[in-house]
Coordinates of C-alpha atoms and ligand atoms in Angstrom, one line a residue:
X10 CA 63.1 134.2 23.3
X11 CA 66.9 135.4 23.5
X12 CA 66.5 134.2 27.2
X13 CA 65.2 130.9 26.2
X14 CA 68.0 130.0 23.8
X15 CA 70.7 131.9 26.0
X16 CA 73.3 129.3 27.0
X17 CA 72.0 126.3 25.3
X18 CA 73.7 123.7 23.6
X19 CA 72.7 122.7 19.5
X20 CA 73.8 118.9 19.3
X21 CA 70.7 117.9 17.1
X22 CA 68.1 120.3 15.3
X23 CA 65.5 118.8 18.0
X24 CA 67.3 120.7 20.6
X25 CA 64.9 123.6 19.5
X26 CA 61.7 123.9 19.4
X27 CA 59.0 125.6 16.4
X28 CA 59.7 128.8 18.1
X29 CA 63.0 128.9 18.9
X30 CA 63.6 128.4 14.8
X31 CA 61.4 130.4 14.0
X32 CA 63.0 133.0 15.8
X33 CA 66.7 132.2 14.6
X34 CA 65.7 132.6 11.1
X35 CA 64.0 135.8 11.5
X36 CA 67.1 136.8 13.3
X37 CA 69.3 136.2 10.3
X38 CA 66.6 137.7 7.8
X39 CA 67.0 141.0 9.9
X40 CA 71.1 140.9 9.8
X41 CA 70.7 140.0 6.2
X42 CA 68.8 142.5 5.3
X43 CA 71.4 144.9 7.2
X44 CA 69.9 145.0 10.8
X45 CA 72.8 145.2 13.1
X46 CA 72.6 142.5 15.9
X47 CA 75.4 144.4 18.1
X48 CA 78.5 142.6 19.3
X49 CA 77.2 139.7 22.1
X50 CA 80.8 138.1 21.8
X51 CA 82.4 140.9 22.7
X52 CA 85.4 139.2 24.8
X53 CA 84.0 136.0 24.2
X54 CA 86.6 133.4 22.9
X55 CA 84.8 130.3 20.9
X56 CA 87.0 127.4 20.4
X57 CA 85.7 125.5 16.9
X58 CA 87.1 121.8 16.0
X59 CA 87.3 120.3 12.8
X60 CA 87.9 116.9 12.5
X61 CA 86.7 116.4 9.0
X62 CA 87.4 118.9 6.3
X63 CA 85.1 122.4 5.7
X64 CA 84.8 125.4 3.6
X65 CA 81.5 127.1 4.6
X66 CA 81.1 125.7 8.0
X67 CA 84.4 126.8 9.0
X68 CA 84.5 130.2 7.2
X69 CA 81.1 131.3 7.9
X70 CA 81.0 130.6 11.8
X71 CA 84.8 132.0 11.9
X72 CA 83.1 135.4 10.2
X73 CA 79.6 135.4 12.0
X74 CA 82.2 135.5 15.8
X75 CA 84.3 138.2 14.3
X76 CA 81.1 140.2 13.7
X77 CA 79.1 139.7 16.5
X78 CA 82.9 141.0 18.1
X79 CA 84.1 137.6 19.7
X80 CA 87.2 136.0 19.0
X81 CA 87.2 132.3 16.8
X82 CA 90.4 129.5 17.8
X83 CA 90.2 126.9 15.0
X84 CA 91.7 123.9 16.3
X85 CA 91.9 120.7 13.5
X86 CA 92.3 116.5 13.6
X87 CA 95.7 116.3 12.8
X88 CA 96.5 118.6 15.9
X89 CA 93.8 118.1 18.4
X90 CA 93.9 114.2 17.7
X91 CA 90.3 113.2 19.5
X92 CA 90.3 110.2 21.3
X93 CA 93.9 109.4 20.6
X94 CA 96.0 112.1 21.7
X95 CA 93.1 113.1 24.1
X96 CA 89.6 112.1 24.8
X97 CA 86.8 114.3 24.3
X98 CA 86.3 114.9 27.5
X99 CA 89.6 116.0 28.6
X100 CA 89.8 117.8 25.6
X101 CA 86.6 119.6 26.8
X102 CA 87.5 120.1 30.3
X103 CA 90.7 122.4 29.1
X104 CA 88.3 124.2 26.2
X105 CA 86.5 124.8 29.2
X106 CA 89.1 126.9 31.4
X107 CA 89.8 129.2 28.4
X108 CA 86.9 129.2 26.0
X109 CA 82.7 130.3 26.3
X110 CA 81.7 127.9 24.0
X111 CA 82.9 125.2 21.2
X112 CA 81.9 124.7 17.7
X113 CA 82.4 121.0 16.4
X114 CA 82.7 119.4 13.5
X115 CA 83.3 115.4 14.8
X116 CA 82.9 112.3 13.2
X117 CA 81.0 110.9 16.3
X118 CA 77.7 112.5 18.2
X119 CA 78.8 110.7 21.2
X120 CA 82.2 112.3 21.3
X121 CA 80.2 115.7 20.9
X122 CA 78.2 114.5 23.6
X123 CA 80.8 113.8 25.7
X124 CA 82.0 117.4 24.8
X125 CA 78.7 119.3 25.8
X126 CA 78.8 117.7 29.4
X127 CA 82.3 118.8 30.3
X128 CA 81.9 122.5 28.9
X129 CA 79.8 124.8 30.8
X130 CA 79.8 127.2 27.2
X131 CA 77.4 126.5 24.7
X132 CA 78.6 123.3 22.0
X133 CA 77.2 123.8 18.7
X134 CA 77.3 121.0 16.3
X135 CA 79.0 121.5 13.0
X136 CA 78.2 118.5 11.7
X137 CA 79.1 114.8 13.0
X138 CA 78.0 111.6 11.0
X139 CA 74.8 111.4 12.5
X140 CA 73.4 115.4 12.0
X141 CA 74.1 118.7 10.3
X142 CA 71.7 121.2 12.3
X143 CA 73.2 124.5 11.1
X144 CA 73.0 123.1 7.8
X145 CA 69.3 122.8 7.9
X146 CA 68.7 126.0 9.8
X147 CA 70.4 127.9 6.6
X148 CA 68.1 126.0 4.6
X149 CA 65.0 126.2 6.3
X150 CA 65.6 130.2 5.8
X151 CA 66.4 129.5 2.6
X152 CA 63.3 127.7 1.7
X153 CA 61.8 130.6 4.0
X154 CA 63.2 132.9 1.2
X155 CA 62.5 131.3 -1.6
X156 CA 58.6 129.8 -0.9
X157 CA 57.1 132.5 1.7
X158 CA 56.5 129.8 3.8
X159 CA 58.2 126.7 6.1
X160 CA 55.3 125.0 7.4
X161 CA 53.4 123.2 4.2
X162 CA 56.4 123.8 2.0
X163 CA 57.0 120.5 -0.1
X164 CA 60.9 119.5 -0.1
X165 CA 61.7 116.8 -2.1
X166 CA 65.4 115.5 -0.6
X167 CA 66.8 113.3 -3.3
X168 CA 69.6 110.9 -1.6
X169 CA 71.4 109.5 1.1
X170 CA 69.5 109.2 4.2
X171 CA 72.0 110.3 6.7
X172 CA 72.9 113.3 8.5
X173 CA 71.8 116.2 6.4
X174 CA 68.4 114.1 5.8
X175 CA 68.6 113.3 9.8
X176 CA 68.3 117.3 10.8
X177 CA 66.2 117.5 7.6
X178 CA 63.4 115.2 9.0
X179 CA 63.4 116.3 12.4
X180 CA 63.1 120.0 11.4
X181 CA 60.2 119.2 9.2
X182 CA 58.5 117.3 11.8
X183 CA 58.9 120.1 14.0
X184 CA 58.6 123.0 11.8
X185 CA 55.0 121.3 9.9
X186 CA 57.0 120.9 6.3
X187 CA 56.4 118.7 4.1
X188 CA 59.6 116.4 3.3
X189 CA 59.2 113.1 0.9
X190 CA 62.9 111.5 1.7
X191 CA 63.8 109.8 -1.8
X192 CA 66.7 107.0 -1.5
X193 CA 68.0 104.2 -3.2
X194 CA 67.0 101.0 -0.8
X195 CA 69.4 100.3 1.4
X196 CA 70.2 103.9 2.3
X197 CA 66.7 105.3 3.9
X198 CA 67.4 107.1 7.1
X199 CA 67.4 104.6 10.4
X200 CA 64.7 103.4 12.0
X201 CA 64.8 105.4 15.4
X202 CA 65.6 108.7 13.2
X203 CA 62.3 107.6 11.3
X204 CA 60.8 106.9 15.3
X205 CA 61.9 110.2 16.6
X206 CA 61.1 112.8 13.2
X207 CA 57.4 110.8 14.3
X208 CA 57.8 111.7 17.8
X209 CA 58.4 115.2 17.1
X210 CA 55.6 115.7 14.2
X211 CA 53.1 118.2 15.3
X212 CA 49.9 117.2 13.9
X213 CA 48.6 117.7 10.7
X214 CA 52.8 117.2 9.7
X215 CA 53.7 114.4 7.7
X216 CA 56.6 112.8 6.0
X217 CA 57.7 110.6 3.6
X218 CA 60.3 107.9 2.4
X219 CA 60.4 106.5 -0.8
X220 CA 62.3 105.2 -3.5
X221 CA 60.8 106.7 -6.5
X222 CA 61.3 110.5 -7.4
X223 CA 58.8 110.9 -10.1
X224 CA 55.9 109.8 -7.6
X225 CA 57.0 112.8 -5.4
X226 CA 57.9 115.6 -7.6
X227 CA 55.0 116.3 -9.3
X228 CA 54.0 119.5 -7.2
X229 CA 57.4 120.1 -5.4
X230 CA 58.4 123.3 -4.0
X231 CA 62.3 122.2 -3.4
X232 CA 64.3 119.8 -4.9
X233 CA 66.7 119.0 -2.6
X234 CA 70.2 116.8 -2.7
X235 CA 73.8 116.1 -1.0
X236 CA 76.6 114.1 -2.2
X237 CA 76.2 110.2 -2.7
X238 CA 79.7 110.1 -1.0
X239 CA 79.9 111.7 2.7
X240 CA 83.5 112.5 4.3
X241 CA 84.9 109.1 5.7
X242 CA 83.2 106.8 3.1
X243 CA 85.4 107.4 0.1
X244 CA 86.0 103.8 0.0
X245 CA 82.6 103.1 -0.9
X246 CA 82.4 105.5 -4.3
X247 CA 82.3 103.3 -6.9
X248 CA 79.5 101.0 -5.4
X249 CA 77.9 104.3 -4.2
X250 CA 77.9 105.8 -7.6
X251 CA 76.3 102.6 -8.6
X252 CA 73.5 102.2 -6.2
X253 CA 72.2 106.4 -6.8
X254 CA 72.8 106.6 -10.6
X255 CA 69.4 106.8 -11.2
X256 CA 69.0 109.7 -8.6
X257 CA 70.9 112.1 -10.4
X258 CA 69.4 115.4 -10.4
X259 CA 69.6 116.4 -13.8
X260 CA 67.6 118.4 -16.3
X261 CA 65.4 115.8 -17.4
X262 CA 64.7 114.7 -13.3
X263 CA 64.3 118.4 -12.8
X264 CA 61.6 118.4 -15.8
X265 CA 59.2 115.9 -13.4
X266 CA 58.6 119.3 -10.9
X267 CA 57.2 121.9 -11.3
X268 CA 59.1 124.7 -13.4
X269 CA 59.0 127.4 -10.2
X270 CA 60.7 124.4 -8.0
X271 CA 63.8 125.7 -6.7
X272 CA 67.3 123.1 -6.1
X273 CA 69.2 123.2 -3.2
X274 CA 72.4 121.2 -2.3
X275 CA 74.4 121.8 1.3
X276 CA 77.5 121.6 -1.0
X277 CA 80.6 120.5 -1.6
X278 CA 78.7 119.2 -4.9
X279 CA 80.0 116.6 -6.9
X280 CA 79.4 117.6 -10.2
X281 CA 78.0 114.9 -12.7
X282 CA 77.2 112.7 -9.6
X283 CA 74.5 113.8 -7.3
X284 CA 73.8 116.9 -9.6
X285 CA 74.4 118.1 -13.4
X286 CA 76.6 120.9 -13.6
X287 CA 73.7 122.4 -15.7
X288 CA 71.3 122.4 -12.9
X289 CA 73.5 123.6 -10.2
X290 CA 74.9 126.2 -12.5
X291 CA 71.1 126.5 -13.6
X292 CA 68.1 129.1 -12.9
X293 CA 66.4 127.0 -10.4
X294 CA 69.4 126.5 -8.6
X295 CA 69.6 128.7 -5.1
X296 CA 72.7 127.1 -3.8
X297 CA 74.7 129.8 -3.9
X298 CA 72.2 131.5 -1.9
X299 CA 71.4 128.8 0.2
X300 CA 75.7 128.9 1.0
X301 CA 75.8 132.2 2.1
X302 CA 72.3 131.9 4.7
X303 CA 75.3 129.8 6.4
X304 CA 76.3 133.2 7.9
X305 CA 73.0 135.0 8.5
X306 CA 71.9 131.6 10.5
X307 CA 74.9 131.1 12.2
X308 CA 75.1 134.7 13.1
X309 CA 71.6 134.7 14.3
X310 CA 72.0 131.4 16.4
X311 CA 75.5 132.7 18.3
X312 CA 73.8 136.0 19.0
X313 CA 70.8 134.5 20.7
X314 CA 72.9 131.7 22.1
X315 CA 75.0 134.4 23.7
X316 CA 72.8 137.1 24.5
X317 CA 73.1 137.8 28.0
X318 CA 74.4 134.7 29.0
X319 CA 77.4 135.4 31.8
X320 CA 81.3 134.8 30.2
X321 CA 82.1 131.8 32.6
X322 CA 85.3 132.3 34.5
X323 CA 86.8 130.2 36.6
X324 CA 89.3 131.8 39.1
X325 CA 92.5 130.7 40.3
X326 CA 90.8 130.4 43.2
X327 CA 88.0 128.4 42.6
X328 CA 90.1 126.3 40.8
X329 CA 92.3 125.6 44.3
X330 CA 89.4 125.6 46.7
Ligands
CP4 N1 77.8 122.4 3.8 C1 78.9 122.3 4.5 O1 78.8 122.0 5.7 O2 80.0 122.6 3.9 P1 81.5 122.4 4.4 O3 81.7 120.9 4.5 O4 82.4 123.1 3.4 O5 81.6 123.1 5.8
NVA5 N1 76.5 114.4 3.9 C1 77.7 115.2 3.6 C2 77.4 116.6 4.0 C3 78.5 117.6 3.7 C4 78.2 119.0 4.2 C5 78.9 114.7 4.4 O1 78.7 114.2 5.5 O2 80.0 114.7 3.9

């Protein structure tokens, strides 16, 4: 399996297969539960960009290099400057001479698109507008975790249908869970996201998108939500609080599921928007949890990523021949 993934790039959660997940989450349940995974990155430099702000994404992929012995370069917007200072490609063609692989957090898939074809590294994606696949890899061993189970387990995602719902959707068409997308019209996921979760469904797999929580809760496993606001759309808070208000998950939304469902939230959380301080701070809540699988995932993901794979060099003289 190591062999499989060894090398590859994660732009999108498709980008793996039922497997391949499979095996990165029992991966991080073996390091979590203190199996040692041994130090792939040993000498291995990763270059990670942020263009928009993090906490976890940053923090726990700057950890999961430092124990798996490689060495993390954090570069930011303000400095790196994408497409005005530089363009992703040439930005990607120096990364390239120096580092074994990037980690990026971009506004634009295409510009970590263009980044994957000039590195010969692995790119991971660390979120762009259009998908957050580390995100849902944490949470698919999270819902691992908290259910027994991926395949069947009904996730109930409460809110905007963009890129957390994106890699949400095309993991549970892959992985055989059972996702009902709730959103306020006008914010379901796009159509050729909708096109390709279909593509990807295994049979027997289904999902859903609605508009009406209380028809989809009634036997959920997860209740599941992200902020009304993404990074870049702060201009758009007021009529955003407006359009979700009735989505809030709050203790009397939270009364429509079952009382074993657990809530999980990718975070930052807006308290008193998306969720009630009382249920995030509440027993069903697993975020916390759900945070720190961050690590284990992204630990398990570099380590078969990397495992075996040859540290490209480029000599001096290839580089003058
Ligand atoms: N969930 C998540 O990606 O958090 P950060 O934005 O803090 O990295
Ligand atoms: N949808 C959110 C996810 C944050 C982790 C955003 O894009 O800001």
């Amino acid at each position: 399996m190591s062999r499989e993934l060894s090398g590859r790039d994660l732009l999108s959660i498709s980008d793996l297969g039922r497997d391949e997940i499979d095996e990165v989450l029992a991966v991080g349940l073996r390091a979590k539960s203190g199996g040692d995974l041994g130090a792939p990155l040993a000498e291995r430099n990763l270059a990670l960009i942020f263009q928009r702000p993090s906490n976890r994404t940053r923090v726990s992929f700057e950890v999961a290099i430092n124990r798996l012995g490689g060495h993390p370069i954090a570069l930011f917007g303000d400095e790196i400057r994408l497409g005005e200072r530089e363009s992703a490609t040439d930005i990607a063609r120096i990364l390239d001479r120096y580092a074994d692989g990037v980690i990026a957090r971009l506004v634009s898939q295409r510009d970590l698109i263009a980044i994957a074809g000039a590195m010969r590294g692995p790119v991971i994606s660390a979120m762009t507008d259009v998908e957050h696949p580390c995100q849902v890899l944490a949470d698919l061993m999270t819902v691992r975790e908290v259910t027994g189970r991926i395949a069947g387990a009904r996730v109930v995602y409460i809110g905007d249908g963009n890129n957390v719902c994106t890699s949400w959707l095309y993991a549970a068409a892959i992985c055989g869970v059972d996702l009902r997308v709730v959103c306020p019209p006008g914010y379901e996921p796009r159509e050729s996201v909708l096109d390709g979760a279909a593509r990807l469904r295994g049979n027997g797999t289904g999902f859903s998108v609605g508009h009406d929580p209380t028809a989809v809760l009634g036997d959920a496993d997860i209740v599941y939500t992200d902020v009304w606001t993404s990074m870049g759309q702060e201009a758009e808070q007021q009529r955003r609080r407006e359009d979700f208000g009735h989505l809030q998950v709050n203790e009397r939304l939270l009364s429509l599921a079952p009382s074993s469902a657990r809530v999980m939230h990718c975070l930052p959380a807006h308290r008193g928007e998306e969720i009630t301080a009382a249920v995030l701070d509440g027993p069903s809540s697993v975020v916390f949890d759900q945070a720190e699988n961050r690590l284990w995932a992204q630990m398990a993901l570099l380590s078969l990523l990397f495992a075996g794979a040859p540290r490209p060099r480029t000599s001096t003289a290839a580089v003058l021949s």
